[in-house]
Amino acid sequence: MAKAQYVGTLFILSRAMLLLSVKKTQEALPLLAQANQIVESWQGTQHQREHVKLFMLVLQVCHLLSCGQVKTVKPFLKQLQQSVQTISQPGYPSDEEWCMASQPADQFLWLSREQLCIIVYVVSVKHSMHSGFMDKGLKYAEKALSQIQNRVSSSNSLLMPFLQYLLLEHQSLCHLVMGQRTEAIKEIGQALSLCRSAPRLYPVSIAQVRTLIGLYAMSMDALDYAEAQFLASLQATQDPELATFTRLNLGILYLRMRRNEDYVRCAELTNPENLPSQSFSLKAASYFVQGMQCFFQGKLNDAKRCLRETLKMANTEDLNRLTSCSLVLLGHIFLALQNGREAMNMVTPAMHLASKIPDNHVQLWASLILKELYGQLGDQVREAEAYQMHANYAQLLLGDQSSAQTLNEHNLIQWLDQQIPSFIPAGLPSISTPSTSTSAI
């Protein structure tokens, strides 16, 4: 058995990967635990152990991120980043040298060193985004995209285009959170351009693209178009996590449109007590949407109860954006209840957290509440500062909205056909994206 340890462990991990891909988590986790025990008592070469450990860590990190466990995943992600740094050292044997020194039966790599490095960047982007650090996620994405650009021309594999698509998807989500819709819709267009160049990507990514366009349309206040895109996404997906995420945003849309009956039908499938998704973060988000509904209905005590549950869950796993949104809505509720002290206790940390993300929409909302609070206190200086802050965020967001509306890609909000629109060019999108680390739904 010791002689077949390396290949045997690869088979165990491959089976776990397949089970995770079809959401059979309870069957996959014992296999990951078995692989971990083998790695801890490894009898093969150090290079074999490092490769198997990387495979195992990638699966563990991807599983925990898919469950929305952003804090729990940190030690595993740190190990993964350290392992990929180890195999990237100048003196470490290349893949070719490693295979030549191995027995014939062991001359098999799950992925090349370059591919592993890119995958580690991709999961780091995902982790940063879910943690609420958009600038950090964008920096990781730029590094990964530059590495992909160096490999795309020399590979016919679907892996690189798929990883590039994932990075574009997460870049667009980061820019939507930051209020940079012009950049977001460009990246959505690039993702579709990639699907045109690699047709096998289209069927596995179209539902996500529809949801992205819906989020963009909702951030542009094109609510009817957003609804059509969300419904098209739900028709195209069988992924319970994506379906839940889409329905939660559809629920918020219905609340904004005052369509309570449609919201109730949608909410039946997003009740946090029997959510079809296994994701911790989506369950926390479902309590937030419930709290928002109670707020719109004037049931302020029920709203506070739901939002406090959201905060408890969000703080458990460092879901910073959900924390900031919950705090600012609680601040709005306490303002409505004429409880200025509690409102200030909610809005001040919300504003601080939103500035770190950065989330211009939450800062716009929080600055308006601060203006009202300082006005009630008679603090004219701080009231004027909050008013100016609110005006600055409003001007920034309106300017970006006007800019986005001038782009051809903005017309994607009307696209519901199966065929990719003609104004989306074929060919791999350019990925020499300028840094957005200093830039400010």
CSV table of N, CA and C in Angstrom, one decimal, residues 129-207:
chain,number,residue,atom,x,y,z
A,129,MET,N,-13.4,38.9,-1.2
A,129,MET,CA,-14.7,39.5,-1.5
A,129,MET,C,-15.7,39.2,-0.5
A,130,HIS,N,-15.7,37.9,0.0
A,130,HIS,CA,-16.7,37.5,1.0
A,130,HIS,C,-16.4,38.1,2.4
A,131,SER,N,-15.1,38.4,2.6
A,131,SER,CA,-14.7,39.1,3.8
A,131,SER,C,-15.1,40.5,3.8
A,132,GLY,N,-15.3,41.1,2.6
A,132,GLY,CA,-15.6,42.5,2.5
A,132,GLY,C,-14.4,43.4,2.3
A,133,PHE,N,-13.3,42.8,1.7
A,133,PHE,CA,-12.2,43.6,1.4
A,133,PHE,C,-12.0,43.6,-0.1
A,134,MET,N,-12.7,44.5,-0.8
A,134,MET,CA,-12.8,44.5,-2.2
A,134,MET,C,-11.5,44.9,-2.9
A,135,ASP,N,-10.8,45.9,-2.4
A,135,ASP,CA,-9.5,46.3,-2.9
A,135,ASP,C,-8.5,45.2,-3.0
A,136,LYS,N,-8.5,44.4,-1.9
A,136,LYS,CA,-7.6,43.3,-1.8
A,136,LYS,C,-7.9,42.2,-2.8
A,137,GLY,N,-9.2,42.0,-2.9
A,137,GLY,CA,-9.7,41.0,-3.9
A,137,GLY,C,-9.3,41.4,-5.3
A,138,LEU,N,-9.4,42.7,-5.6
A,138,LEU,CA,-9.1,43.2,-7.0
A,138,LEU,C,-7.6,43.1,-7.3
A,139,LYS,N,-6.8,43.3,-6.3
A,139,LYS,CA,-5.3,43.1,-6.4
A,139,LYS,C,-5.0,41.7,-6.7
A,140,TYR,N,-5.6,40.8,-6.0
A,140,TYR,CA,-5.3,39.3,-6.3
A,140,TYR,C,-5.8,39.0,-7.7
A,141,ALA,N,-6.9,39.5,-8.1
A,141,ALA,CA,-7.5,39.2,-9.4
A,141,ALA,C,-6.5,39.7,-10.5
A,142,GLU,N,-6.0,40.9,-10.4
A,142,GLU,CA,-5.1,41.4,-11.4
A,142,GLU,C,-3.9,40.5,-11.5
A,143,LYS,N,-3.3,40.1,-10.4
A,143,LYS,CA,-2.1,39.2,-10.5
A,143,LYS,C,-2.5,37.9,-11.2
A,144,ALA,N,-3.6,37.3,-10.8
A,144,ALA,CA,-4.0,36.0,-11.5
A,144,ALA,C,-4.3,36.2,-13.0
A,145,LEU,N,-4.9,37.3,-13.3
A,145,LEU,CA,-5.2,37.5,-14.7
A,145,LEU,C,-4.0,37.7,-15.6
A,146,SER,N,-3.0,38.4,-15.0
A,146,SER,CA,-1.7,38.5,-15.7
A,146,SER,C,-1.0,37.2,-15.9
A,147,GLN,N,-1.1,36.3,-15.0
A,147,GLN,CA,-0.5,35.0,-15.1
A,147,GLN,C,-1.3,34.2,-16.2
A,148,ILE,N,-2.6,34.3,-16.2
A,148,ILE,CA,-3.4,33.6,-17.2
A,148,ILE,C,-3.1,34.0,-18.6
A,149,GLN,N,-2.9,35.3,-18.7
A,149,GLN,CA,-2.6,35.9,-20.0
A,149,GLN,C,-1.3,35.3,-20.6
A,150,ASN,N,-0.4,34.9,-19.8
A,150,ASN,CA,0.9,34.3,-20.2
A,150,ASN,C,0.7,32.9,-20.7
A,151,ARG,N,-0.5,32.2,-20.3
A,151,ARG,CA,-0.6,30.8,-20.6
A,151,ARG,C,-1.7,30.5,-21.6
A,152,VAL,N,-2.7,31.5,-21.8
A,152,VAL,CA,-3.8,31.2,-22.6
A,152,VAL,C,-3.4,30.8,-24.0
A,153,SER,N,-2.4,31.5,-24.6
A,153,SER,CA,-2.1,31.2,-26.0
A,153,SER,C,-1.5,29.8,-26.2
A,154,SER,N,-0.9,29.3,-25.1
A,154,SER,CA,-0.2,28.0,-25.2
A,154,SER,C,-1.0,26.8,-24.7
A,155,SER,N,-2.3,27.0,-24.4
A,155,SER,CA,-3.1,25.9,-23.9
A,155,SER,C,-4.5,25.9,-24.5
A,156,ASN,N,-4.9,24.7,-24.9
A,156,ASN,CA,-6.3,24.5,-25.4
A,156,ASN,C,-7.3,24.1,-24.3
A,157,SER,N,-6.8,24.0,-23.1
A,157,SER,CA,-7.6,23.5,-22.0
A,157,SER,C,-8.7,24.5,-21.6
A,158,LEU,N,-9.8,24.0,-21.1
A,158,LEU,CA,-10.9,24.9,-20.7
A,158,LEU,C,-10.6,25.5,-19.3
A,159,LEU,N,-9.6,24.9,-18.6
A,159,LEU,CA,-9.4,25.4,-17.2
A,159,LEU,C,-9.0,26.9,-17.2
A,160,MET,N,-8.1,27.3,-18.0
A,160,MET,CA,-7.7,28.7,-18.0
A,160,MET,C,-8.8,29.7,-18.3
A,161,PRO,N,-9.6,29.4,-19.4
A,161,PRO,CA,-10.7,30.3,-19.6
A,161,PRO,C,-11.7,30.3,-18.5
A,162,PHE,N,-11.9,29.1,-17.9
A,162,PHE,CA,-12.9,29.1,-16.8
A,162,PHE,C,-12.4,29.9,-15.6
A,163,LEU,N,-11.1,29.8,-15.3
A,163,LEU,CA,-10.6,30.5,-14.1
A,163,LEU,C,-10.6,32.0,-14.5
A,164,GLN,N,-10.3,32.4,-15.7
A,164,GLN,CA,-10.4,33.8,-16.1
A,164,GLN,C,-11.9,34.3,-16.0
A,165,TYR,N,-12.8,33.4,-16.3
A,165,TYR,CA,-14.2,33.8,-16.2
A,165,TYR,C,-14.5,34.0,-14.7
A,166,LEU,N,-14.1,33.1,-13.8
A,166,LEU,CA,-14.4,33.3,-12.4
A,166,LEU,C,-13.8,34.6,-11.8
A,167,LEU,N,-12.6,35.0,-12.3
A,167,LEU,CA,-12.0,36.2,-11.9
A,167,LEU,C,-12.8,37.4,-12.3
A,168,LEU,N,-13.2,37.4,-13.6
A,168,LEU,CA,-14.0,38.5,-14.1
A,168,LEU,C,-15.3,38.6,-13.3
A,169,GLU,N,-15.9,37.5,-13.0
A,169,GLU,CA,-17.2,37.5,-12.2
A,169,GLU,C,-17.0,38.1,-10.9
A,170,HIS,N,-15.9,37.8,-10.2
A,170,HIS,CA,-15.6,38.3,-8.9
A,170,HIS,C,-15.2,39.8,-9.0
A,171,GLN,N,-14.5,40.1,-10.0
A,171,GLN,CA,-14.1,41.6,-10.2
A,171,GLN,C,-15.4,42.4,-10.3
A,172,SER,N,-16.3,41.9,-11.1
A,172,SER,CA,-17.5,42.7,-11.4
A,172,SER,C,-18.3,42.8,-10.1
A,173,LEU,N,-18.4,41.7,-9.3
A,173,LEU,CA,-19.1,41.8,-8.0
A,173,LEU,C,-18.4,42.8,-7.0
A,174,CYS,N,-17.1,42.8,-7.0
A,174,CYS,CA,-16.4,43.8,-6.2
A,174,CYS,C,-16.7,45.2,-6.6
A,175,HIS,N,-16.7,45.4,-7.9
A,175,HIS,CA,-16.9,46.8,-8.4
A,175,HIS,C,-18.4,47.2,-8.2
A,176,LEU,N,-19.3,46.3,-8.2
A,176,LEU,CA,-20.7,46.6,-7.9
A,176,LEU,C,-20.8,47.0,-6.4
A,177,VAL,N,-20.2,46.3,-5.5
A,177,VAL,CA,-20.2,46.7,-4.1
A,177,VAL,C,-19.6,48.1,-3.9
A,178,MET,N,-18.5,48.4,-4.6
A,178,MET,CA,-17.8,49.6,-4.5
A,178,MET,C,-18.6,50.8,-5.2
A,179,GLY,N,-19.6,50.5,-5.9
A,179,GLY,CA,-20.4,51.5,-6.6
A,179,GLY,C,-19.8,51.9,-7.9
A,180,GLN,N,-18.8,51.1,-8.4
A,180,GLN,CA,-18.2,51.3,-9.7
A,180,GLN,C,-18.8,50.5,-10.8
A,181,ARG,N,-20.0,50.9,-11.2
A,181,ARG,CA,-20.8,50.1,-12.1
A,181,ARG,C,-20.3,50.2,-13.5
A,182,THR,N,-19.6,51.2,-13.9
A,182,THR,CA,-19.0,51.3,-15.2
A,182,THR,C,-18.0,50.2,-15.4
A,183,GLU,N,-17.1,50.0,-14.4
A,183,GLU,CA,-16.1,48.9,-14.4
A,183,GLU,C,-16.8,47.5,-14.4
A,184,ALA,N,-17.9,47.4,-13.6
A,184,ALA,CA,-18.6,46.2,-13.4
A,184,ALA,C,-19.2,45.7,-14.7
A,185,ILE,N,-19.9,46.6,-15.4
A,185,ILE,CA,-20.6,46.1,-16.6
A,185,ILE,C,-19.5,45.8,-17.8
A,186,LYS,N,-18.4,46.5,-17.7
A,186,LYS,CA,-17.3,46.2,-18.7
A,186,LYS,C,-16.9,44.7,-18.5
A,187,GLU,N,-16.7,44.4,-17.2
A,187,GLU,CA,-16.2,43.0,-16.9
A,187,GLU,C,-17.2,42.0,-17.2
A,188,ILE,N,-18.5,42.3,-17.0
A,188,ILE,CA,-19.6,41.4,-17.4
A,188,ILE,C,-19.5,41.1,-18.9
A,189,GLY,N,-19.3,42.2,-19.6
A,189,GLY,CA,-19.1,42.1,-21.1
A,189,GLY,C,-18.0,41.3,-21.5
A,190,GLN,N,-16.8,41.4,-20.8
A,190,GLN,CA,-15.7,40.6,-21.0
A,190,GLN,C,-15.9,39.1,-20.7
A,191,ALA,N,-16.7,38.9,-19.7
A,191,ALA,CA,-17.0,37.5,-19.4
A,191,ALA,C,-17.9,36.8,-20.5
A,192,LEU,N,-18.8,37.6,-21.1
A,192,LEU,CA,-19.6,37.1,-22.2
A,192,LEU,C,-18.7,36.9,-23.4
A,193,SER,N,-17.7,37.8,-23.6
A,193,SER,CA,-16.8,37.7,-24.7
A,193,SER,C,-16.0,36.4,-24.6
A,194,LEU,N,-15.6,36.1,-23.4
A,194,LEU,CA,-14.9,34.9,-23.1
A,194,LEU,C,-15.8,33.7,-23.5
A,195,CYS,N,-17.1,33.7,-23.1
A,195,CYS,CA,-18.0,32.6,-23.4
A,195,CYS,C,-18.1,32.5,-25.0
A,196,ARG,N,-18.1,33.6,-25.7
A,196,ARG,CA,-18.1,33.5,-27.2
A,196,ARG,C,-16.9,32.8,-27.7
A,197,SER,N,-15.8,33.1,-27.1
A,197,SER,CA,-14.5,32.5,-27.6
A,197,SER,C,-14.3,31.0,-27.1
A,198,ALA,N,-14.9,30.7,-26.0
A,198,ALA,CA,-14.8,29.3,-25.5
A,198,ALA,C,-16.3,28.8,-25.2
A,199,PRO,N,-16.9,28.3,-26.3
A,199,PRO,CA,-18.4,28.0,-26.2
A,199,PRO,C,-18.8,27.1,-25.1
A,200,ARG,N,-17.8,26.2,-24.7
A,200,ARG,CA,-18.2,25.3,-23.6
A,200,ARG,C,-18.4,26.0,-22.3
A,201,LEU,N,-17.9,27.2,-22.2
A,201,LEU,CA,-18.2,28.0,-20.9
A,201,LEU,C,-19.6,28.4,-20.8
A,202,TYR,N,-20.2,28.7,-21.9
A,202,TYR,CA,-21.6,29.4,-21.9
A,202,TYR,C,-22.6,28.6,-21.1
A,203,PRO,N,-22.8,27.3,-21.3
A,203,PRO,CA,-23.8,26.6,-20.5
A,203,PRO,C,-23.6,26.5,-19.0
A,204,VAL,N,-22.3,26.6,-18.6
A,204,VAL,CA,-22.0,26.4,-17.2
A,204,VAL,C,-21.9,27.8,-16.5
A,205,SER,N,-22.0,28.9,-17.3
A,205,SER,CA,-21.8,30.2,-16.7
A,205,SER,C,-23.0,31.2,-16.9
A,206,ILE,N,-23.9,30.8,-17.8
A,206,ILE,CA,-25.0,31.7,-18.2
A,206,ILE,C,-25.8,32.1,-17.1
A,207,ALA,N,-26.1,31.2,-16.1
A,207,ALA,CA,-27.0,31.6,-15.0
A,207,ALA,C,-26.3,32.6,-14.1
